[in-house]
Short mmCIF file of C-alpha atoms in Angstrom, two decimals:
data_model
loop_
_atom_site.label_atom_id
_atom_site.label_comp_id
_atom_site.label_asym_id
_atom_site.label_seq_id
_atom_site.Cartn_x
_atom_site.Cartn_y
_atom_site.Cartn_z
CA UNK A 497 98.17 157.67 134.57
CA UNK A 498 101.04 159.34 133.84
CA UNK A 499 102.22 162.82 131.74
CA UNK A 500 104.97 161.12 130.00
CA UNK A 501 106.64 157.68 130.22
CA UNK A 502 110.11 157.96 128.80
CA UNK A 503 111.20 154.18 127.12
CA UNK A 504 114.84 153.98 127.55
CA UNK A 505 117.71 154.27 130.58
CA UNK A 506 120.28 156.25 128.75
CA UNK A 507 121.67 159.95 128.33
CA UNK A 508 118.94 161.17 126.55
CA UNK A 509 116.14 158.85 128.29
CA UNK A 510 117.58 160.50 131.70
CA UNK A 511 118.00 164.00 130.65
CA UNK A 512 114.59 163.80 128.94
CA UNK A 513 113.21 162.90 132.41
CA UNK A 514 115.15 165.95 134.46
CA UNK A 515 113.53 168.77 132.66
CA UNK A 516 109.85 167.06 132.53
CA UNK A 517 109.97 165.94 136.22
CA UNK A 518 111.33 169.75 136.97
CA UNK A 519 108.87 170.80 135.64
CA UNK A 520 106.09 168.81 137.24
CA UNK A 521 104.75 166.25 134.93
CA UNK A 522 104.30 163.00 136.64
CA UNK A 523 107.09 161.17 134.89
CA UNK A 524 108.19 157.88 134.52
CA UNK A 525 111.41 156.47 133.19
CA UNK A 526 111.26 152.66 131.73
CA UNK A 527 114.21 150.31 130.74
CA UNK A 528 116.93 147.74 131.02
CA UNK A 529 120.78 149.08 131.70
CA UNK A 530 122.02 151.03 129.05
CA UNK A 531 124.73 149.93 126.65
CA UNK A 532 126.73 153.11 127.94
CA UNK A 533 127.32 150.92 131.51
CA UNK A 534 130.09 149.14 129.25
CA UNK A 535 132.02 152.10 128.59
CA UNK A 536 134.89 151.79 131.34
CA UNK A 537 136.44 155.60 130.50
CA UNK A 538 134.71 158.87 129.40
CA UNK A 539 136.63 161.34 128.70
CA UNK A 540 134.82 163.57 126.06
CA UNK A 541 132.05 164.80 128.08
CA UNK A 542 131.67 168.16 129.37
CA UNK A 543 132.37 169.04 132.94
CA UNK A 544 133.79 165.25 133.17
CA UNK A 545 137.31 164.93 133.85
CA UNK A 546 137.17 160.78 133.57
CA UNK A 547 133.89 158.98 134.21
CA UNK A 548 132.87 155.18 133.23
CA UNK A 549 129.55 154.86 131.92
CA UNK A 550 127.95 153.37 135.14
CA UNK A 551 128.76 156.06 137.61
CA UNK A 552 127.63 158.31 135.05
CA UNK A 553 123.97 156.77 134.86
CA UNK A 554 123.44 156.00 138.34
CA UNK A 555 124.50 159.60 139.10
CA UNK A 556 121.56 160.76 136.44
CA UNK A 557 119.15 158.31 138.16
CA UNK A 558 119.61 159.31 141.07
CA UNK A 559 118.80 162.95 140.09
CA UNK A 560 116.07 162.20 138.25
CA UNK A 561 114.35 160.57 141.34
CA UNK A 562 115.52 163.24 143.42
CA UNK A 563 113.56 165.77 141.70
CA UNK A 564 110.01 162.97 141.56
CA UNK A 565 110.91 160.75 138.54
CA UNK A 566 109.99 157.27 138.73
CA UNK A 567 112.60 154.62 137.47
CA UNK A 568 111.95 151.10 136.99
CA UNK A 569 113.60 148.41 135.03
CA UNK A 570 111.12 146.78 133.29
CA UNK A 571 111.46 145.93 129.43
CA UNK A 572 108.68 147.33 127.41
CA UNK A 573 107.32 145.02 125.12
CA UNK A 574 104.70 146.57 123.18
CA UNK A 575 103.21 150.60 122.51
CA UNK A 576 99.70 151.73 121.24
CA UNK A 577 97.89 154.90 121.34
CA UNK A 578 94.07 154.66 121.57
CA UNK A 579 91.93 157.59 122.04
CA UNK A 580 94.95 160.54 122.86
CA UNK A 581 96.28 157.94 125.01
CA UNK A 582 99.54 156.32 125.29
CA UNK A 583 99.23 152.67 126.57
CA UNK A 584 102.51 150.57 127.25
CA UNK A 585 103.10 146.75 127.94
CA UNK A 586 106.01 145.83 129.95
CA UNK A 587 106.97 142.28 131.08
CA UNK A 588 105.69 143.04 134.23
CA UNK A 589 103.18 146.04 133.99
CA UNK A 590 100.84 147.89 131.88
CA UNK A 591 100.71 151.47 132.01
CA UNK A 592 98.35 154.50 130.22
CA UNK A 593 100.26 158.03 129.55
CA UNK A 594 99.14 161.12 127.91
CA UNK A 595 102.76 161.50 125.74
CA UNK A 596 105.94 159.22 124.90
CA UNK A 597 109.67 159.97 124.76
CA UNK A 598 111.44 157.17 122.88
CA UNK A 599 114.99 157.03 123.84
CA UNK A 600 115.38 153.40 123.40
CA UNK A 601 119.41 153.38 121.64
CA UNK A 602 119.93 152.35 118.51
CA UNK A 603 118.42 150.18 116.89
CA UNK A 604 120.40 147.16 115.52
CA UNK A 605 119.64 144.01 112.99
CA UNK A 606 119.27 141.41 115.06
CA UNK A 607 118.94 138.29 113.34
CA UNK A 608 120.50 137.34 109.65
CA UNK A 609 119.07 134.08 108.32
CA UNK A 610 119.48 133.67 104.11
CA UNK A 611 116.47 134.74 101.93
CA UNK A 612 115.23 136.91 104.88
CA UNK A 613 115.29 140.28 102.74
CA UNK A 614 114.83 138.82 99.53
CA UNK A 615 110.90 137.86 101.09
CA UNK A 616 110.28 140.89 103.47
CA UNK A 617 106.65 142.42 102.49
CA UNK A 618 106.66 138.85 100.41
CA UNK A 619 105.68 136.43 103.35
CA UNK A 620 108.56 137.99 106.17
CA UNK A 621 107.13 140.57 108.36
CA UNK A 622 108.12 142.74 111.68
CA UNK A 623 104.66 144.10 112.62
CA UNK A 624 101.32 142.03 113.70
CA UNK A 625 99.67 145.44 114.06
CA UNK A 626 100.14 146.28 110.18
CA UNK A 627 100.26 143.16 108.44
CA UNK A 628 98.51 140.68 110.24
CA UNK A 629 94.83 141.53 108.77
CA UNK A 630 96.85 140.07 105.49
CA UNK A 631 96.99 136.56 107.09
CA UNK A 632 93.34 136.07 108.33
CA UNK A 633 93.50 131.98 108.77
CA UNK A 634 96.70 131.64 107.65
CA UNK A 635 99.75 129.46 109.09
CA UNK A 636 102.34 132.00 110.71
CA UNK A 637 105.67 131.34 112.32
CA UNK A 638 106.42 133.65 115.27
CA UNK A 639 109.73 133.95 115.20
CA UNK A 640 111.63 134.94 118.21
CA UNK A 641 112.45 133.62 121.92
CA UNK A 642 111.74 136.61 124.53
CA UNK A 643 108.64 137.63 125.86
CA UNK A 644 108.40 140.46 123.18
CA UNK A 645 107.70 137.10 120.05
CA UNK A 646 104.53 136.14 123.05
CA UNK A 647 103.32 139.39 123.28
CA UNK A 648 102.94 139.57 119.35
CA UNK A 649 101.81 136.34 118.98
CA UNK A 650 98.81 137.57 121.26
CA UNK A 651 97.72 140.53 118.76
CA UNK A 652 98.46 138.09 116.23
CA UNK A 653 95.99 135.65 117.78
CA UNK A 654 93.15 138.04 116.55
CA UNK A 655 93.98 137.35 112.87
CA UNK A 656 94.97 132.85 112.91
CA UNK A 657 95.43 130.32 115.43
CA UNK A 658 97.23 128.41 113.06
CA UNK A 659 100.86 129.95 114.88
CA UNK A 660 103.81 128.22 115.45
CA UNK A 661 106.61 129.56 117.53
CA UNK A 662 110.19 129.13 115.57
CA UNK A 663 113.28 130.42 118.34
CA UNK A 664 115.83 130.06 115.73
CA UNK A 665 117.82 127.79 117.83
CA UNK A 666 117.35 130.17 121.60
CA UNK A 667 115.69 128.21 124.32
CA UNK A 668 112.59 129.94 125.29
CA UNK A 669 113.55 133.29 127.71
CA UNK A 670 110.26 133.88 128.81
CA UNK A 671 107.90 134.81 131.80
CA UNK A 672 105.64 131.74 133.88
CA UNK A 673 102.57 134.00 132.64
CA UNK A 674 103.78 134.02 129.11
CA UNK A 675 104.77 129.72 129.19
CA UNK A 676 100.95 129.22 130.66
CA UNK A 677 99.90 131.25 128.02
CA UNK A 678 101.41 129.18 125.46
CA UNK A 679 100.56 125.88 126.95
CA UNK A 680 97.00 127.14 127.22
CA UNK A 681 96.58 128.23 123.57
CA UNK A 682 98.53 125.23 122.64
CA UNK A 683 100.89 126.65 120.26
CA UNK A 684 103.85 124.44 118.93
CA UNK A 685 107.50 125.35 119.47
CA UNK A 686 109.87 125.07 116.83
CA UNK A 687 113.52 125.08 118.95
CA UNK A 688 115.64 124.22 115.50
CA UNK A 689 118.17 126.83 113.74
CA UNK A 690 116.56 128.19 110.21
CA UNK A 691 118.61 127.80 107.53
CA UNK A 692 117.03 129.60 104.99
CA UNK A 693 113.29 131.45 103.77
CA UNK A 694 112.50 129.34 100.65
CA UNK A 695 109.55 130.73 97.75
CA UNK A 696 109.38 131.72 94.06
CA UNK A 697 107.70 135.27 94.09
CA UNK A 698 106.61 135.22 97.97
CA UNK A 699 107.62 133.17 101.43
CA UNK A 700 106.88 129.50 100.46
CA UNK A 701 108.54 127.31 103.29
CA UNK A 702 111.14 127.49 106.23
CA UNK A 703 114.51 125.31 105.55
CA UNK A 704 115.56 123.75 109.09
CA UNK A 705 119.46 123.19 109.91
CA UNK A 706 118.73 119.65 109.85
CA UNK A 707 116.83 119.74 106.33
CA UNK A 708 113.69 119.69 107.30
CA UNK A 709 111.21 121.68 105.76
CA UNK A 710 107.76 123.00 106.64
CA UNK A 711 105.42 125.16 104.75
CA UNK A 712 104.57 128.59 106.13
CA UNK A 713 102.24 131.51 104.76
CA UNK A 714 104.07 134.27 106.77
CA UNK A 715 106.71 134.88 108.91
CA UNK A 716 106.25 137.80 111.80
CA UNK A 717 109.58 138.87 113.43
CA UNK A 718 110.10 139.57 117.07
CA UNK A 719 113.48 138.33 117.86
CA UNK A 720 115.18 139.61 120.83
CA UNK A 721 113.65 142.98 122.51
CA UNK A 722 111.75 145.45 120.72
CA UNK A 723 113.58 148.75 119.52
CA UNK A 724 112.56 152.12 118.72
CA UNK A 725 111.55 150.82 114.85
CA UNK A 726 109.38 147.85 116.14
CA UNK A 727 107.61 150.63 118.36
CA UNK A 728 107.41 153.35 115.46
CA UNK A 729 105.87 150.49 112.78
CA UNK A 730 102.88 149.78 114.80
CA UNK A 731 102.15 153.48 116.23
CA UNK A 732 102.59 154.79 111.90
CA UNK A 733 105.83 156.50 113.14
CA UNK A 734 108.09 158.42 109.81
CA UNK A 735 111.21 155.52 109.56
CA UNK A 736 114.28 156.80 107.51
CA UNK A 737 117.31 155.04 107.50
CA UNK A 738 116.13 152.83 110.05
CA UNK A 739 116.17 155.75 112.41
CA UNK A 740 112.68 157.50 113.79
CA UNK A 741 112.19 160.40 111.67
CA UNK A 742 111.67 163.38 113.95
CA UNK A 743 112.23 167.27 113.36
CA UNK A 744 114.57 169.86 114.95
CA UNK A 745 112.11 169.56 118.16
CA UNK A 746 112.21 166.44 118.18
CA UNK A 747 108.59 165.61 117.36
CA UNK A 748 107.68 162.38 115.56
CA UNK A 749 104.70 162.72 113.00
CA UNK A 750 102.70 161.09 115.68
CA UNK A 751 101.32 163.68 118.10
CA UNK A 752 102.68 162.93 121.80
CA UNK A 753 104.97 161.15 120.65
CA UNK A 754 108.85 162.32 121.04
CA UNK A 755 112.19 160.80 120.45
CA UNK A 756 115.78 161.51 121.52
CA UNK A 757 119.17 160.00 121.36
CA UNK A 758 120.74 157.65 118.83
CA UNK A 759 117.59 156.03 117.61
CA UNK A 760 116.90 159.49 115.68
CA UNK A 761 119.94 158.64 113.70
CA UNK A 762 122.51 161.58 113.35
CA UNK A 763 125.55 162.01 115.67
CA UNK A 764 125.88 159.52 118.21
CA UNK A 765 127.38 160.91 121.22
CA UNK A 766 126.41 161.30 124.73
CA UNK A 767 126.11 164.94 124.26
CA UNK A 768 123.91 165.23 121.41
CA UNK A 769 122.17 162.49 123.35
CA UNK A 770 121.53 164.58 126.51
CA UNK A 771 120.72 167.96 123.74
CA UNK A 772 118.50 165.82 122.58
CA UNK A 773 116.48 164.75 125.53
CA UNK A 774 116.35 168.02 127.21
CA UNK A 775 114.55 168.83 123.05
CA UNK A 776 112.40 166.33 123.40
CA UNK A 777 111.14 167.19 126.99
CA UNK A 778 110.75 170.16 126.20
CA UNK A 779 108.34 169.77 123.03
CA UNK A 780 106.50 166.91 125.68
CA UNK A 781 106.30 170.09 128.35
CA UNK A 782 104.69 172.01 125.55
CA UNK A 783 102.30 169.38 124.22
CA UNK A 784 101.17 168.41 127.98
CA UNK A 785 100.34 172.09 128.84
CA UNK A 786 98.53 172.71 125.39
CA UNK A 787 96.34 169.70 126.80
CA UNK A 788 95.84 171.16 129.61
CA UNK A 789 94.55 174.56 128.54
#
């Protein structure tokens, strides 16, 4: 059990983590590399003459652990809250936590395929959690190729068994666990590129690159990893802009729940980043000694 787990590697992830491990919460940090490892020359920073990205970060892990963080690189793949607590599925762990810092980046549009607006809320869908109930028995299409599109095809489980897992083209990038679990519940894979989301007033059919075309009742998207919006649908997280909605603390409308950095929207620089995160820790701080008392 943790205080706080922090999703996300980056400025505001990292500072988030200095000020809550400083201050004695059991923390720990979750995430892949951070885009920011890309960035050969920093120059606008404070206190930084010249600095690429990675020496940057692996300076900031390194004084996060110093001071009791815990850092591993695991990608999280799904977050819930029952009963005050936080509980968070990575591709190798589960973990419970009393609060959440979301620090996860920006997050991006990941897939374009034609139609695919036209039908969302009308047969396309990006949360099991919300809309599955609405497809009790129904044939979905998972689409997506990571362990993320496995993990919601297991909540979505719960609502059909009539699934079908379309990768858009992607070979399946998945786990042994997650390939036994899909030879075990026997769910087809669909490797061809969509070409297009075909219906009249709703999601009727999926158009194949080779012009084939099967008939679908829904379509749930989980392509790639999931971002700070995939996270925020199924908690009931404020979205605006397709940025978490927080205010100047950095508090979500979800309580425990903090985010920080450039999924918040807003200027996107390392330094609001890192004002950000030392915000958000310290509204986590707060909240964790509230519980206490």
């Amino acid at each position: 059990m943790y205080d706080v787990i922090i999703i996300g590697k980056g400025p505001a992830g990292i500072q988030a983590a200095l000020y809550t491990a400083r201050a004695n919460l059991n923390t720990l940090i979750l995430g892949k590399e951070s885009p920011l490892r890309k960035s050969a020359k920093i120059d606008n920073y404070f206190g930084q003459k010249s600095i690429s990205g990675t020496k940057l970060l692996e300076t900031g892990l390194q004084q996060i652990q110093s001071v009791g963080a815990k850092c591993k690189e695991e990608l999280v793949l799904n977050l819930s809250k029952e009963k005050n607590l936080f509980k968070i599925i990575t591709d190798q762990n589960k973990y419970e936590s009393k609060s959440v810092i979301i620090a996860t980046g920006q997050p991006s549009q990941k897939i374009f395929i034609k139609n695919m607006e036209k039908f969302e809320g009308m047969g396309i869908h990006y949360c099991t959690t919300c809309d599955g109930f609405f497809y009790r028995d129904a044939k979905i299409g998972m689409l997506g190729y990571t362990d993320y599109v496995i993990e919601e095809t297991k909540e979505m489980l719960t609502f059909t068994k009539n699934i079908v897992l379309l990768t858009h083209g992607k070979e399946l990038t998945i786990n042994e666990n997650a390939r036994n679990f899909i030879k075990e519940k026997s769910i087809p894979v669909i490797t061809k590129k969509i070409l297009s989301f075909q219906g009249t007033n709703a999601l009727e059919t999926v158009q194949f690159e080779d012009g084939s075309i099967e008939k679908f009742d829904g379509i749930f998207i989980a392509y790639g990893s999931a971002s700070s919006v995939d996270f925020a649908r199924k908690l009931g997280v404020a979205i605006k802009d397709n940025t978490l909605d927080v205010d100047k603390y950095q508090k979500t409308n979800i309580d425990g729940l903090f985010a920080a950095g450039d999924c918040t929207g807003g200027f996107k620089q390392i330094s609001t980043a890192v004002g950000e995160g030392a915000l958000a820790a310290k509204s986590a701080i707060e909240y964790i000694k509230n519980k206490k008392d």
